[in-house]
Amino acid sequence: MSEVRSVAQRGDVFGQRVREHWSGLPGRRLDVLVAGCAHDEPLDLEEIETRATGADEEIPAIRAVLGERADLVSWSLGDLRCVPLPPRSYDVIQVSFLLERIKHSELVFDRLLQSLRPGGLVLLRMRDRKSAYGLLDRLTPSLVRRMFWRMLVTPGTPGPLPSVYEPLASGDGIYAFCLSRGLMITDDQRNTSGPARRRKLTVAAVALASKLSNGRYPATHDEITMVIRKPQHHFARVL
């Protein structure tokens, strides 16, 4: 896996990259698609005018929080393989903790990319299936996840949401996907967030899972954060 330049040490990587992108589109509104409406705060872009719409699966826990998303002018819920996604309609797509909880994730990600304008950005956050937290999340029975959910998360967090973790939900999976489609990853970070950082019980369980796997599933992170750029030209390939 090649080393990717990151601006994480200088502040919010998403905001930085979006501002850079907008500088080439002076005076124009940015159209944003939020794919995964249950997580992530709205982009804080200050002087940049944005129009954000949402898309997610039809899950009661997600519908319950949509009323609190004042940043979204509209949204579509349903099977993400067929919800309306007009082609080349968005400058920026936020994919927020979505890929690890859906089936047919490659097909859905392809559909999202078709709705992205040439040169546009994907702001990706997801849990890593190859982390110790990801291993626990996908192997824990759903009944046990529901029992512990309220103990482990911040009040008001919707869930527990499905834990599917197809191969795409990993660093290697995303790199292979981007390579096959000519996409450029400009930033790649590994972070610890959510219950893997805030709750002693989860921290201990993650450390134990890492130890039992002889480090194959590390406890050093649970979240992958990436900025991915779509090429301006359909046949472009990044070497």
CSV table of C-alpha atoms in Angstrom, one decimal:
chain,number,residue,atom,x,y,z
A,1,MET,CA,0.0,0.0,0.0
A,2,SER,CA,1.6,3.3,-1.1
A,3,GLU,CA,2.0,6.2,1.3
A,4,VAL,CA,-0.6,8.9,0.8
A,5,ARG,CA,-0.1,12.6,1.6
A,6,SER,CA,-2.3,13.8,4.4
A,7,VAL,CA,-3.1,17.2,5.9
A,8,ALA,CA,-4.5,15.7,9.1
A,9,GLN,CA,-1.9,17.5,11.2
A,10,ARG,CA,-3.0,20.9,9.9
A,11,GLY,CA,-6.7,20.5,10.7
A,12,ASP,CA,-9.8,19.0,9.3
A,13,VAL,CA,-8.9,17.0,6.2
A,14,PHE,CA,-12.4,17.1,4.8
A,15,GLY,CA,-12.8,20.8,5.1
A,16,GLN,CA,-9.3,21.4,3.7
A,17,ARG,CA,-9.9,19.3,0.6
A,18,VAL,CA,-13.3,20.7,-0.1
A,19,ARG,CA,-12.1,24.3,0.1
A,20,GLU,CA,-9.3,23.4,-2.3
A,21,HIS,CA,-11.8,21.9,-4.7
A,22,TRP,CA,-14.2,24.9,-4.4
A,23,SER,CA,-11.3,27.3,-5.2
A,24,GLY,CA,-11.5,25.9,-8.8
A,25,LEU,CA,-15.2,26.6,-8.9
A,26,PRO,CA,-15.4,30.3,-7.8
A,27,GLY,CA,-18.9,31.6,-6.9
A,28,ARG,CA,-20.7,28.3,-7.5
A,29,ARG,CA,-22.7,26.4,-4.9
A,30,LEU,CA,-21.4,23.0,-3.9
A,31,ASP,CA,-24.0,20.2,-4.2
A,32,VAL,CA,-23.3,17.6,-1.5
A,33,LEU,CA,-24.7,14.1,-1.1
A,34,VAL,CA,-24.7,12.6,2.4
A,35,ALA,CA,-24.7,8.8,2.0
A,36,GLY,CA,-25.1,7.5,5.5
A,37,CYS,CA,-27.4,9.9,7.4
A,38,ALA,CA,-27.0,8.5,10.9
A,39,HIS,CA,-23.5,9.8,11.5
A,40,ASP,CA,-21.2,12.8,10.9
A,41,GLU,CA,-21.7,16.5,11.5
A,42,PRO,CA,-22.4,18.8,8.6
A,43,LEU,CA,-19.4,20.1,6.8
A,44,ASP,CA,-18.2,23.4,8.4
A,45,LEU,CA,-17.3,25.4,5.3
A,46,GLU,CA,-18.2,28.9,6.5
A,47,GLU,CA,-18.3,31.1,3.4
A,48,ILE,CA,-19.0,28.3,0.9
A,49,GLU,CA,-22.7,27.9,-0.1
A,50,THR,CA,-23.7,24.2,-0.1
A,51,ARG,CA,-26.9,22.3,-0.7
A,52,ALA,CA,-26.9,18.9,1.0
A,53,THR,CA,-29.3,15.9,0.3
A,54,GLY,CA,-29.2,12.5,2.0
A,55,ALA,CA,-29.5,8.9,1.0
A,56,ASP,CA,-29.5,5.8,3.3
A,57,GLU,CA,-31.2,2.5,3.8
A,58,GLU,CA,-34.7,2.3,5.2
A,59,ILE,CA,-34.0,1.5,8.8
A,60,PRO,CA,-36.2,2.8,11.7
A,61,ALA,CA,-33.2,4.0,13.7
A,62,ILE,CA,-32.0,6.1,10.7
A,63,ARG,CA,-35.4,7.6,10.0
A,64,ALA,CA,-35.7,8.6,13.6
A,65,VAL,CA,-32.7,10.8,13.5
A,66,LEU,CA,-33.4,12.4,10.1
A,67,GLY,CA,-35.7,15.0,11.6
A,68,GLU,CA,-32.6,16.4,13.5
A,69,ARG,CA,-30.6,16.8,10.3
A,70,ALA,CA,-31.4,20.5,9.6
A,71,ASP,CA,-28.6,20.6,7.1
A,72,LEU,CA,-30.4,18.2,4.6
A,73,VAL,CA,-32.9,19.8,2.2
A,74,SER,CA,-34.2,16.4,1.3
A,75,TRP,CA,-33.4,12.7,1.6
A,76,SER,CA,-34.2,9.3,0.1
A,77,LEU,CA,-34.4,6.1,2.1
A,78,GLY,CA,-34.6,2.6,0.7
A,79,ASP,CA,-32.5,0.0,-1.1
A,80,LEU,CA,-29.4,2.0,-2.1
A,81,ARG,CA,-29.1,-0.1,-5.3
A,82,CYS,CA,-32.1,1.7,-6.6
A,83,VAL,CA,-32.8,4.9,-4.7
A,84,PRO,CA,-32.8,8.0,-7.0
A,85,LEU,CA,-29.3,9.2,-7.6
A,86,PRO,CA,-29.1,11.5,-10.6
A,87,PRO,CA,-25.9,11.0,-12.6
A,88,ARG,CA,-23.2,13.7,-12.3
A,89,SER,CA,-25.3,15.8,-9.8
A,90,TYR,CA,-22.9,16.2,-6.9
A,91,ASP,CA,-19.6,17.9,-6.3
A,92,VAL,CA,-19.0,16.1,-3.0
A,93,ILE,CA,-20.2,12.9,-1.5
A,94,GLN,CA,-19.9,12.1,2.2
A,95,VAL,CA,-19.9,8.3,2.8
A,96,SER,CA,-20.3,8.1,6.5
A,97,PHE,CA,-20.1,4.7,8.3
A,98,LEU,CA,-22.1,3.2,5.5
A,99,LEU,CA,-20.0,0.7,3.6
A,100,GLU,CA,-19.5,-1.6,6.6
A,101,ARG,CA,-23.2,-2.0,7.3
A,102,ILE,CA,-24.7,-2.7,3.9
A,103,LYS,CA,-24.7,-5.6,1.5
A,104,HIS,CA,-23.7,-5.2,-2.2
A,105,SER,CA,-21.3,-2.4,-1.0
A,106,GLU,CA,-19.3,-2.3,-4.3
A,107,LEU,CA,-22.4,-2.0,-6.4
A,108,VAL,CA,-23.7,0.8,-4.1
A,109,PHE,CA,-20.4,2.6,-4.1
A,110,ASP,CA,-20.3,2.4,-7.9
A,111,ARG,CA,-23.8,4.0,-8.0
A,112,LEU,CA,-22.7,6.8,-5.7
A,113,LEU,CA,-19.7,7.5,-7.9
A,114,GLN,CA,-21.9,7.7,-11.0
A,115,SER,CA,-23.7,10.6,-9.3
A,116,LEU,CA,-20.4,12.4,-8.6
A,117,ARG,CA,-19.3,15.1,-11.1
A,118,PRO,CA,-15.9,14.6,-12.8
A,119,GLY,CA,-13.2,15.9,-10.5
A,120,GLY,CA,-15.5,15.6,-7.5
A,121,LEU,CA,-14.6,14.3,-4.0
A,122,VAL,CA,-15.6,11.4,-1.9
A,123,LEU,CA,-15.2,12.0,1.9
A,124,LEU,CA,-15.1,8.5,3.3
A,125,ARG,CA,-15.4,7.3,6.9
A,126,MET,CA,-15.9,3.6,7.8
A,127,ARG,CA,-15.0,1.0,10.4
A,128,ASP,CA,-12.2,-1.3,9.3
A,129,ARG,CA,-13.1,-5.0,9.1
A,130,LYS,CA,-9.4,-5.8,9.6
A,131,SER,CA,-9.2,-4.0,12.9
A,132,ALA,CA,-9.8,-5.7,16.2
A,133,TYR,CA,-12.9,-3.6,16.7
A,134,GLY,CA,-14.2,-4.5,13.3
A,135,LEU,CA,-13.7,-8.2,14.1
A,136,LEU,CA,-15.7,-7.9,17.3
A,137,ASP,CA,-18.4,-5.9,15.7
A,138,ARG,CA,-19.0,-8.4,12.9
A,139,LEU,CA,-18.7,-11.5,15.0
A,140,THR,CA,-20.8,-10.4,18.0
A,141,PRO,CA,-24.4,-11.9,17.8
A,142,SER,CA,-27.0,-9.3,17.1
A,143,LEU,CA,-28.8,-10.0,20.4
A,144,VAL,CA,-25.7,-9.3,22.4
A,145,ARG,CA,-25.0,-6.1,20.3
A,146,ARG,CA,-28.5,-4.8,21.2
A,147,MET,CA,-28.0,-5.6,24.9
A,148,PHE,CA,-24.8,-3.7,25.2
A,149,TRP,CA,-25.6,-0.9,22.7
A,150,ARG,CA,-26.9,1.7,25.1
A,151,MET,CA,-24.0,1.1,27.5
A,152,LEU,CA,-21.4,1.6,24.9
A,153,VAL,CA,-22.5,4.6,22.8
A,154,THR,CA,-23.3,8.2,23.4
A,155,PRO,CA,-27.0,8.8,24.1
A,156,GLY,CA,-28.9,9.6,21.0
A,157,THR,CA,-26.7,7.6,18.7
A,158,PRO,CA,-28.9,5.5,16.4
A,159,GLY,CA,-28.5,1.8,16.4
A,160,PRO,CA,-27.3,-0.8,16.6
A,161,LEU,CA,-27.1,-0.8,12.9
A,162,PRO,CA,-26.3,-3.9,10.8
A,163,SER,CA,-22.7,-5.1,10.8
A,164,VAL,CA,-22.0,-6.7,7.4
A,165,TYR,CA,-18.3,-5.8,6.7
A,166,GLU,CA,-17.9,-7.0,3.2
A,167,PRO,CA,-14.2,-7.0,1.9
A,168,LEU,CA,-14.7,-3.4,0.6
A,169,ALA,CA,-14.8,-2.2,4.2
A,170,SER,CA,-11.1,-2.3,4.7
A,171,GLY,CA,-8.0,-0.4,3.5
A,172,ASP,CA,-7.0,-3.1,1.1
A,173,GLY,CA,-10.5,-3.3,-0.2
A,174,ILE,CA,-10.8,0.4,-0.9
A,175,TYR,CA,-7.4,0.6,-2.5
A,176,ALA,CA,-8.2,-2.3,-4.9
A,177,PHE,CA,-11.6,-0.7,-5.7
A,178,CYS,CA,-10.1,2.7,-6.4
A,179,LEU,CA,-7.3,1.2,-8.5
A,180,SER,CA,-9.7,-0.7,-10.7
A,181,ARG,CA,-11.8,2.4,-11.3
A,182,GLY,CA,-9.1,5.0,-11.8
A,183,LEU,CA,-9.8,6.9,-8.6
A,184,MET,CA,-7.1,8.8,-6.7
A,185,ILE,CA,-6.9,8.5,-2.9
A,186,THR,CA,-5.4,11.9,-1.7
A,187,ASP,CA,-5.6,11.3,2.0
A,188,ASP,CA,-5.6,8.2,4.2
A,189,GLN,CA,-5.9,8.2,8.0
A,190,ARG,CA,-6.4,5.6,10.6
A,191,ASN,CA,-8.2,6.8,13.8
A,192,THR,CA,-9.8,5.5,16.9
A,193,SER,CA,-13.3,6.8,17.6
A,194,GLY,CA,-16.7,5.8,19.0
A,195,PRO,CA,-17.0,3.0,21.6
A,196,ALA,CA,-13.5,1.8,20.8
A,197,ARG,CA,-12.1,4.9,22.4
A,198,ARG,CA,-14.7,6.0,25.0
A,199,ARG,CA,-15.7,2.9,26.9
A,200,LYS,CA,-13.4,0.9,29.1
A,201,LEU,CA,-15.2,-2.4,28.4
A,202,THR,CA,-14.8,-2.0,24.6
A,203,VAL,CA,-11.2,-0.9,24.9
A,204,ALA,CA,-10.4,-4.0,26.9
A,205,ALA,CA,-12.4,-6.3,24.5
A,206,VAL,CA,-10.6,-4.8,21.5
A,207,ALA,CA,-7.2,-5.3,23.1
A,208,LEU,CA,-8.0,-8.9,23.9
A,209,ALA,CA,-9.2,-9.6,20.4
A,210,SER,CA,-6.0,-8.1,19.0
A,211,LYS,CA,-3.9,-10.3,21.3
A,212,LEU,CA,-5.8,-13.5,20.5
A,213,SER,CA,-5.4,-12.8,16.8
A,214,ASN,CA,-1.6,-12.4,17.3
A,215,GLY,CA,-1.9,-8.8,16.0
A,216,ARG,CA,-3.6,-9.8,12.7
A,217,TYR,CA,-6.4,-7.5,13.8
A,218,PRO,CA,-4.8,-4.5,15.4
A,219,ALA,CA,-6.2,-2.4,18.3
A,220,THR,CA,-4.4,0.7,17.1
A,221,HIS,CA,-7.4,2.0,15.1
A,222,ASP,CA,-11.0,1.1,14.2
A,223,GLU,CA,-11.8,3.9,11.7
A,224,ILE,CA,-10.6,4.6,8.2
A,225,THR,CA,-10.8,8.1,6.9
A,226,MET,CA,-10.1,8.8,3.2
A,227,VAL,CA,-10.5,11.5,0.6
A,228,ILE,CA,-11.0,10.1,-2.9
A,229,ARG,CA,-11.0,12.1,-6.1
A,230,LYS,CA,-12.8,11.2,-9.2
A,231,PRO,CA,-10.8,11.9,-12.4
A,232,GLN,CA,-11.9,14.7,-14.7
A,233,HIS,CA,-11.8,12.4,-17.7
A,234,HIS,CA,-13.5,9.0,-17.9
A,235,PHE,CA,-10.5,7.1,-19.2
A,236,ALA,CA,-8.0,8.7,-16.9
A,237,ARG,CA,-5.9,6.3,-14.8
A,238,VAL,CA,-3.7,7.2,-11.8
A,239,LEU,CA,-0.4,5.4,-11.7
